[in-house]
Amino acid sequence: MAPKTTHPTVLLSGTGLRKSYGPVEVLHGVDFEVRAGEVHALLGENGAGKSTLVKILSGLVQPSEGMVALDDKSVAFATVADAENAGIVLIHQEFNLAELRTVEENIFLGRERRKGLFLDKAAMRIEARMLLDQLNCAAPVTAQVASLPVADKQMVEIAKAMSRKARVLFLDEPTAVLTKAETASLFALVARLKAEGVGIVFISHKLDEVEAIADRITVLRDGNHVTTVSAEGISPDDMARMMVGRELSDFYPNISAPSAETLLEVKEVSAPGVRRASFDLRRGEVLGFAGLQGAGRTALMEAIIGLHAIESGTLRLNGDACTFDSVAKSKASRIAYLTKDRKGKGLLLGNDLVWNFSLFALDKFATPFLDRKAERAAYDAATQAVDLRAGSPKMTAGSLSGGNQQKLLLAKILEANPQVIIIDEPTRGIDVGAKAQIYGFIADLAAEGRGVIVLSSELPEIIGLSHRVVVMHNGMVTGSLSGEDINEETIMRYASGLVSERAA
Amino acid sequence: MTDTTARQTKPGLLAGLDWKLLGPLTALVVLLIIGSLLNENFLSSGNLLNILTRSAFIGIIAIGATFVISSGGIDLSVGSMAAFTAGVMIMLMNWMLGMTDMIWLIVAVGIMAGALIGSAAGWLNGILITRGGIEAFIVTLGTMGIYRSLVTYLADGGTLSLDREVRALYRPVYYGDIFGLPIPVLFFALAAILGWIVLNNTAFGRHVQSVGANEDVARYSAINTDRIKVYAFMIQGACVALATIVYVPRLGSASATTGVLWELEAIAAVIIGGTLLKGGYGRIGGTIAGALILTLIGNILNLTDLISNYLNGAVQGVIIIAAVFLQRGLRRKS
C-alpha cells in the first residue's frame, strides 16, 4: 500500500468530465487526478466548477460526459455510501451531523460497531476518543453535537471521515471555522494521513494554507481546467493570479478620509457577552473590529441593532440618544447588520432571489399591496449595482455561490438605505474576485458618507480596509487603534488580552 | 441537434408551471370526471352547490390553517374551538331571549360574540406559543382538550340547542342564498379571496411565509416574528369563528361531538393543496382545491355503491398520502 516514490500511484482520476444542469454546462471537460500520499489543492473562484468536480469525483452526482476511475478501473458510484465503501470520503463545507445525537453516535452513524444483536458502545466510545485525541479535540464523546462549538463540530466531521478509513479524502473549506491552533492540529493530521498513503484533495480560499500544505495545485476557471502545477515555489499571489486570470492590483481600495462628524456613539454598553463596550463611528469611516472568536464583537453588534437586550449603557445616533428593542426599530433609524451566518440567518435558501432581496425593506414595496413590478425593478437595479451574477431571479438563494450570496445579502440590506452598515465577516467563504468587489463596495459606501463597521477574523482584511480598528477581548473593548498602530502584532496583543487601554 | 433542443426546452417548460398548484387541480378534475361517469346526477347544479356548501366549513377553517402552517405552526384546536364557540353562542342567544324581543339583535350579538371568541382563542394560542416559548403542537393539543371539555361541561354532557324562534331568523345564514348561490359558499369565496390577497400580495403574507421558512432569517430581516405568529393564529381563530357562525344555524345545536376531527380535515386540505407542513410555503388556491377534494370523495362514495361509505376516511387517507407523495416526487425531479 505504500506509495511508490518514483511512479506515484494514481488513486482516483477523472477524465474529460463534463456536467450540465439543464441547458447550462458548468464543467467543460476537466481532467483531475489524486495520487496516493499527496495533498492536491483545488483552486478556483466561486462558480469555477470546484464543487461540481468534487461532487462527481465523490459519487454525489454523475458526470454528463467523461469517466471517473478508481485504481485505473472505471467506476460509477450509485450512492455516496458506495463511494465511501470504496474509500472516497467527502467532508462538506456545511456540516452533515445529526445535531441532537452524541459525538460518538455521529462518528459511527450508519456503521455502528456491534456485538451480536447489540451495539458495542464501549468499543465505539474508545475508538471515538482515540480519533478525537489525534485531532487534539477535547470534545467529550458523549456530548450532544448541538452543544459543541463550531470548531469541535468540524473535528467530529473529520473524525467521522477517518473512522471510514478513507483512501481519498476531500476537504472542502475545512478551516473556515477553525482557529490557528485548531488548523495546526488538522494539518498535522493531514500530514500523517498523507504519510499513510491517503490522497487528499484540499479546497480552500485561504491561499496561505494552500501554500503551507499543498503538493500540487489544480486551478479551475469558469468550468475549465486552467493548469495543474507542482506547489513548489508558488506564492499565494501567484495562485490568486491563476484563479482570476488577471493581475490583482489594488486589492484593497483607497478609501477617502472620514469626516470628523460622529455618526454613532456607543458608551459603556453591557449586554449578554459584552461588558461596558464603548466606541464611536464617524461619517464616511470604515471601522474595523478585531478579536478572537467569542470576543463579543458579534454579540455587541447584535445588541446594538436590537436583537439582544442592552443591559446598561447608551447609544447616540447623530447625537440623539436612542435604544432599539427590535431590528425593525434600528432599521427605521437606518442601522443595518449583515450577519456572518449567511445560510442560517441571512438568506432564505429555499426562496427565490427577489423574495430574499426585498425581505428587509419590504415595506417599501407594500402600499399596502405588493408592487411586484417595482420590486423587480429595484432587484434588477440593485443586483446590477453589486454585480450579482445569477441565471434567473427565480433561482433559489441556496443555489448561489458564496460570493453571490454575500452580494445578495448586501443588496438586501442596502435597499433599506442604511447610514450605519455593520458587516460581519464580509468575505468568509468567498473567492478572491468577489472579495475585491466587496472591498470596493465597502469603500464606496464610506465615500457616500455612511459609516461602515467591519467585523473580521482575517487581520489583513481589517488592516487593509479600516481607518481605525477597535479590538475586543473577552467581551470588553481593549483598544482602539489608528494610524501606525494598525498592524497584526499590535492588534493581536490587544485581541489576546495582553494589553488593554482600559483600567480593569 | 434535435436532442439538444429538446433538452433545452424541457426544463423551461416545466419550470413555468406551478406543480404544487397544478397537482391538486388535476386531482380535482379527475374526481369530477369519475363522479360524472359514476352518476348522471353528479354534475347537476344542485349536487355541485351541495358539494361547495359542504366544503365551506372545512374550507374556511383550512384557509386559516394555511396561514398557521405556512408560518411554521400547527393548530390542532380548531375543531374544539368551533364546538366551544358554537356552544357559547347558543347559550348567549338563549339567555338573551329573556331580556329582549328583538330577535335580530340577539342573532347579531350572537354572531359578534362568535367572532370575538374565535379570534380571542386564536390570539391565546399565539400568545402561549410565542410568549410561553412552547411548541405550537403542544399548546394547541392542550387547548384542544380544554375547549372540548368546556363545551361538554357547558352542555352538561348533552346537547345545547338554539331556541326555535332565534333559529328561524338565523336559519338563512346557512340555508339561504343570493342569486342562487348558497350563503356559506359566498362566505367561503369571500374568505378565499381575502386569504389569497393577504397571503400573496401583502408584506404580511410574505412575512408569514418567511417566518415559516427560517425564523432566524426573518428576525434578522427586521420582522417581528412573534407578532407574525400571533396574527397567523388570530386569522385561524377568525376563520374558525366564521365557519362556526355559518354552522350554528345548520343544526341549531352544539354538543361534545361538534367539530370532532375538523382539525385533521383542515390540515389535510392544506397539505393536499401543496402547502408544506414544515412551513415556508403556502397556497390558498391549493387549500381550496384540497377542501373540495375531501368533500368530493365523500360525495362520490354516497352516490355510488362501489365502495362502502364507511370507507370514506380510508379513501381520504389514501388521497392525502398520495398527494404528498406525488408532490415530493415532482419536486425531486424538477
Coordinates of C-alpha atoms in Angstrom, one line a residue, chain B residues 15-319:
Chain B
A15 CA -40.2 25.5 -14.7
G16 CA -43.0 27.7 -16.0
L17 CA -45.7 25.6 -14.3
D18 CA -46.5 25.6 -10.6
W19 CA -46.7 21.9 -10.0
K20 CA -47.7 22.3 -6.4
L21 CA -50.9 24.0 -7.5
L22 CA -51.4 22.0 -10.7
G23 CA -51.3 18.7 -8.8
P24 CA -54.4 19.3 -6.6
L25 CA -56.2 20.9 -9.5
T26 CA -55.6 17.9 -11.7
A27 CA -56.8 15.6 -8.9
L28 CA -59.9 17.8 -8.5
V29 CA -60.7 17.5 -12.3
V30 CA -60.1 13.7 -12.2
L31 CA -62.5 13.3 -9.3
L32 CA -65.1 15.4 -11.1
I33 CA -64.8 13.2 -14.2
I34 CA -65.0 10.0 -12.1
G35 CA -68.1 11.4 -10.4
S36 CA -69.8 12.3 -13.6
L37 CA -69.1 8.8 -15.0
L38 CA -70.5 7.1 -12.0
N39 CA -73.7 9.0 -11.6
E40 CA -75.6 11.2 -14.1
N41 CA -76.9 13.5 -11.4
F42 CA -73.3 14.3 -10.2
L43 CA -72.8 17.3 -12.4
S44 CA -76.3 18.8 -11.7
S45 CA -76.0 22.3 -10.2
G46 CA -77.9 21.0 -7.2
N47 CA -75.2 18.5 -6.4
L48 CA -72.3 20.8 -7.2
L49 CA -73.7 23.5 -4.9
N50 CA -74.2 20.9 -2.3
I51 CA -70.6 20.0 -2.5
L52 CA -69.5 23.6 -2.3
T53 CA -71.7 24.2 0.7
R54 CA -70.5 21.1 2.5
S55 CA -66.9 22.2 1.8
A56 CA -67.4 25.6 3.2
F57 CA -66.8 24.8 6.9
I58 CA -63.6 22.9 6.4
G59 CA -62.6 25.2 3.6
I60 CA -62.9 28.3 5.6
I61 CA -61.0 26.8 8.6
A62 CA -58.4 25.5 6.2
I63 CA -57.8 29.0 4.8
G64 CA -56.8 30.0 8.3
A65 CA -54.8 26.8 8.7
T66 CA -52.8 27.8 5.5
F67 CA -51.6 30.9 7.4
V68 CA -50.7 28.9 10.5
I69 CA -49.0 26.1 8.7
S70 CA -47.0 28.3 6.3
S71 CA -45.8 30.3 9.3
G72 CA -44.3 27.1 10.6
G73 CA -47.0 26.4 13.2
I74 CA -49.9 23.9 13.5
D75 CA -53.3 24.3 15.2
L76 CA -54.9 21.2 16.5
S77 CA -57.5 23.1 18.5
V78 CA -59.8 24.3 15.7
G79 CA -62.4 21.6 15.9
S80 CA -62.8 22.0 19.7
M81 CA -62.6 25.8 19.3
A82 CA -65.5 25.6 16.8
A83 CA -67.6 23.5 19.2
F84 CA -66.8 25.8 22.2
T85 CA -67.6 28.9 20.1
A86 CA -70.9 27.4 18.9
G87 CA -71.8 26.4 22.5
V88 CA -71.2 29.8 23.9
M89 CA -73.0 31.5 21.0
I90 CA -76.1 29.3 21.6
M91 CA -76.1 29.8 25.4
L92 CA -75.7 33.5 24.9
M93 CA -78.5 33.8 22.4
N94 CA -80.9 31.6 24.5
W95 CA -80.0 33.7 27.6
M96 CA -80.7 37.0 25.7
L97 CA -84.2 35.7 24.8
G98 CA -85.4 36.6 28.3
M99 CA -84.1 40.2 28.0
T100 CA -85.3 41.4 24.6
D101 CA -87.9 40.7 22.0
M102 CA -85.6 41.9 19.2
I103 CA -84.6 38.5 17.7
W104 CA -82.4 40.2 15.1
L105 CA -80.4 41.9 17.9
I106 CA -80.0 38.5 19.6
V107 CA -78.7 36.9 16.4
A108 CA -76.4 39.9 15.7
V109 CA -74.9 39.8 19.2
G110 CA -74.5 36.0 18.9
I111 CA -72.6 36.4 15.7
M112 CA -70.4 39.1 17.1
A113 CA -69.7 37.1 20.2
G114 CA -68.7 34.2 17.9
A115 CA -66.3 36.3 16.0
L116 CA -64.8 37.6 19.2
I117 CA -64.5 34.2 20.9
G118 CA -62.8 32.6 17.9
S119 CA -60.3 35.5 17.4
A120 CA -59.5 35.6 21.1
A121 CA -59.0 31.8 21.2
G122 CA -56.6 32.1 18.3
W123 CA -54.8 35.0 20.0
L124 CA -54.5 33.0 23.1
N125 CA -52.9 30.1 21.2
G126 CA -50.5 32.5 19.6
I127 CA -49.5 34.2 22.9
L128 CA -48.9 30.9 24.6
I129 CA -46.7 29.8 21.8
T130 CA -44.6 33.0 21.4
R131 CA -44.5 34.3 25.0
G132 CA -44.5 31.0 26.6
G133 CA -42.0 29.6 24.2
I134 CA -44.0 26.3 23.9
E135 CA -44.3 24.4 20.6
A136 CA -47.5 25.0 18.7
F137 CA -48.3 21.3 18.6
I138 CA -48.2 21.1 22.4
V139 CA -50.1 24.4 23.1
T140 CA -52.9 23.5 20.7
L141 CA -53.0 19.9 21.8
G142 CA -53.7 21.4 25.3
T143 CA -56.3 24.0 24.2
M144 CA -57.9 21.3 22.0
G145 CA -58.6 19.3 25.2
I146 CA -59.6 22.4 27.2
Y147 CA -62.3 23.6 24.7
R148 CA -63.6 20.2 24.1
S149 CA -64.1 19.6 27.8
L150 CA -65.5 23.1 28.3
V151 CA -68.3 22.6 25.7
T152 CA -69.1 19.2 27.2
Y153 CA -69.3 20.9 30.6
L154 CA -71.5 23.7 29.3
A155 CA -73.8 21.2 27.7
D156 CA -73.7 19.1 30.8
G157 CA -72.8 16.1 28.8
G158 CA -75.7 16.6 26.4
T159 CA -76.7 19.0 23.7
L160 CA -77.1 22.8 23.7
S161 CA -80.0 23.7 21.4
L162 CA -80.7 27.1 20.0
D163 CA -84.2 28.4 20.7
R164 CA -86.6 27.8 17.8
E165 CA -87.6 31.4 17.4
V166 CA -84.0 32.5 17.2
R167 CA -83.0 29.7 14.9
A168 CA -85.9 30.6 12.5
L169 CA -84.4 34.1 11.9
Y170 CA -80.8 32.8 11.9
R171 CA -81.6 29.9 9.5
P172 CA -80.9 31.8 6.2
V173 CA -77.3 32.2 7.1
Y174 CA -76.8 28.5 6.3
Y175 CA -79.9 27.7 4.2
G176 CA -80.4 31.0 2.3
D177 CA -78.9 32.0 -1.0
I178 CA -78.1 35.1 -3.0
F179 CA -78.7 34.9 -6.7
G180 CA -78.8 31.1 -6.3
L181 CA -75.5 30.9 -4.5
P182 CA -75.8 29.5 -1.0
I183 CA -74.6 31.9 1.7
P184 CA -72.0 29.5 3.1
V185 CA -70.5 29.3 -0.4
L186 CA -70.4 33.1 -0.6
F187 CA -68.6 33.3 2.8
F188 CA -66.2 30.6 1.6
A189 CA -65.5 32.6 -1.6
L190 CA -65.0 35.8 0.4
A191 CA -62.6 34.2 2.8
A192 CA -60.7 32.6 0.0
I193 CA -60.3 35.8 -1.9
L194 CA -59.3 37.8 1.2
G195 CA -56.9 35.0 2.3
W196 CA -55.4 34.8 -1.2
I197 CA -54.8 38.6 -1.3
V198 CA -53.3 38.8 2.2
L199 CA -51.0 35.8 1.8
N200 CA -49.8 36.6 -1.7
N201 CA -50.0 40.3 -2.1
T202 CA -49.1 41.9 1.2
A203 CA -45.9 42.3 3.2
F204 CA -47.7 40.4 6.0
G205 CA -48.2 37.4 3.8
R206 CA -44.6 37.4 2.7
H207 CA -43.5 37.7 6.3
V208 CA -45.7 34.8 7.4
Q209 CA -44.1 32.5 4.8
S210 CA -40.6 33.9 5.6
V211 CA -41.0 33.1 9.3
G212 CA -42.1 29.6 8.4
A213 CA -39.1 29.2 6.1
N214 CA -36.5 30.3 8.6
E215 CA -37.4 32.2 11.8
D216 CA -33.8 33.4 12.3
V217 CA -33.5 34.9 8.9
A218 CA -36.9 36.6 9.4
R219 CA -35.8 38.0 12.7
Y220 CA -32.5 39.3 11.3
S221 CA -34.6 40.8 8.4
A222 CA -36.4 43.2 10.8
I223 CA -39.5 41.0 11.0
N224 CA -41.3 40.9 14.4
T225 CA -41.6 37.1 14.2
D226 CA -43.7 36.7 17.4
R227 CA -46.2 39.2 16.2
I228 CA -46.5 37.5 12.8
K229 CA -47.1 34.2 14.5
V230 CA -49.8 35.6 16.8
Y231 CA -51.5 37.2 13.9
A232 CA -51.4 33.9 11.9
F233 CA -53.2 32.2 14.8
M234 CA -55.7 35.0 15.2
I235 CA -56.5 34.6 11.5
Q236 CA -57.0 31.0 12.1
G237 CA -59.3 31.8 15.1
A238 CA -61.3 34.3 13.0
C239 CA -61.7 31.7 10.3
V240 CA -63.0 29.2 12.8
A241 CA -65.4 31.8 14.1
L242 CA -66.7 32.5 10.5
A243 CA -67.2 28.7 9.9
T244 CA -69.0 28.4 13.2
I245 CA -71.2 31.4 12.5
V246 CA -72.3 29.6 9.3
Y247 CA -72.5 26.2 11.1
V248 CA -74.7 27.1 14.1
P249 CA -78.0 27.7 12.1
R250 CA -77.4 24.4 10.2
L251 CA -78.2 22.1 13.1
G252 CA -79.0 24.8 15.7
S253 CA -77.1 22.8 18.4
A254 CA -73.7 22.1 19.8
S255 CA -72.5 19.1 21.8
A256 CA -69.4 17.3 22.8
T257 CA -69.2 15.8 19.3
T258 CA -69.5 19.0 17.3
G259 CA -66.4 19.6 15.1
V260 CA -64.7 16.4 16.1
L261 CA -61.7 15.8 13.7
W262 CA -62.2 19.1 11.9
E263 CA -58.6 19.9 12.7
L264 CA -57.4 16.9 10.8
E265 CA -59.6 17.6 7.8
A266 CA -58.5 21.2 7.7
I267 CA -54.8 20.2 7.9
A268 CA -55.4 17.5 5.2
A269 CA -57.0 20.1 2.9
V270 CA -54.0 22.4 3.4
I271 CA -51.5 19.6 2.7
I272 CA -53.3 18.2 -0.3
G273 CA -53.3 21.7 -1.6
G274 CA -49.5 21.8 -1.7
T275 CA -48.7 23.9 1.3
L276 CA -45.6 22.5 3.1
L277 CA -46.3 21.1 6.5
K278 CA -42.9 22.3 7.7
G279 CA -43.8 25.9 6.8
G280 CA -42.4 28.5 4.5
Y281 CA -44.7 28.0 1.5
G282 CA -48.4 28.5 1.4
R283 CA -51.0 28.2 -1.4
I284 CA -54.6 29.3 -0.7
G285 CA -55.8 28.1 -4.2
G286 CA -54.4 24.6 -3.4
T287 CA -56.1 24.7 0.0
I288 CA -59.5 25.4 -1.6
A289 CA -58.9 22.5 -4.1
G290 CA -57.9 20.3 -1.1
A291 CA -61.1 21.1 0.8
L292 CA -63.2 20.4 -2.3
I293 CA -61.3 17.1 -3.0
L294 CA -62.1 15.9 0.6
T295 CA -65.8 16.7 0.2
L296 CA -65.9 15.2 -3.3
I297 CA -64.6 11.8 -2.1
G298 CA -67.5 11.6 0.4
N299 CA -70.0 12.8 -2.2
I300 CA -68.9 10.2 -4.8
L301 CA -69.0 7.4 -2.3
N302 CA -72.5 8.5 -1.3
L303 CA -73.7 8.5 -4.9
T304 CA -72.3 5.0 -5.8
D305 CA -72.3 1.6 -4.3
L306 CA -68.8 0.7 -5.5
I307 CA -67.1 1.4 -2.2
S308 CA -68.9 1.4 1.2
N309 CA -69.5 4.9 2.5
Y310 CA -67.9 3.7 5.8
L311 CA -64.6 3.7 4.0
N312 CA -64.7 7.4 3.3
G313 CA -62.0 8.1 5.9
A314 CA -59.8 5.4 4.3
V315 CA -60.1 6.8 0.8
Q316 CA -59.3 10.3 2.1
G317 CA -56.3 8.9 3.9
V318 CA -55.0 7.3 0.7
I319 CA -55.6 10.6 -1.2

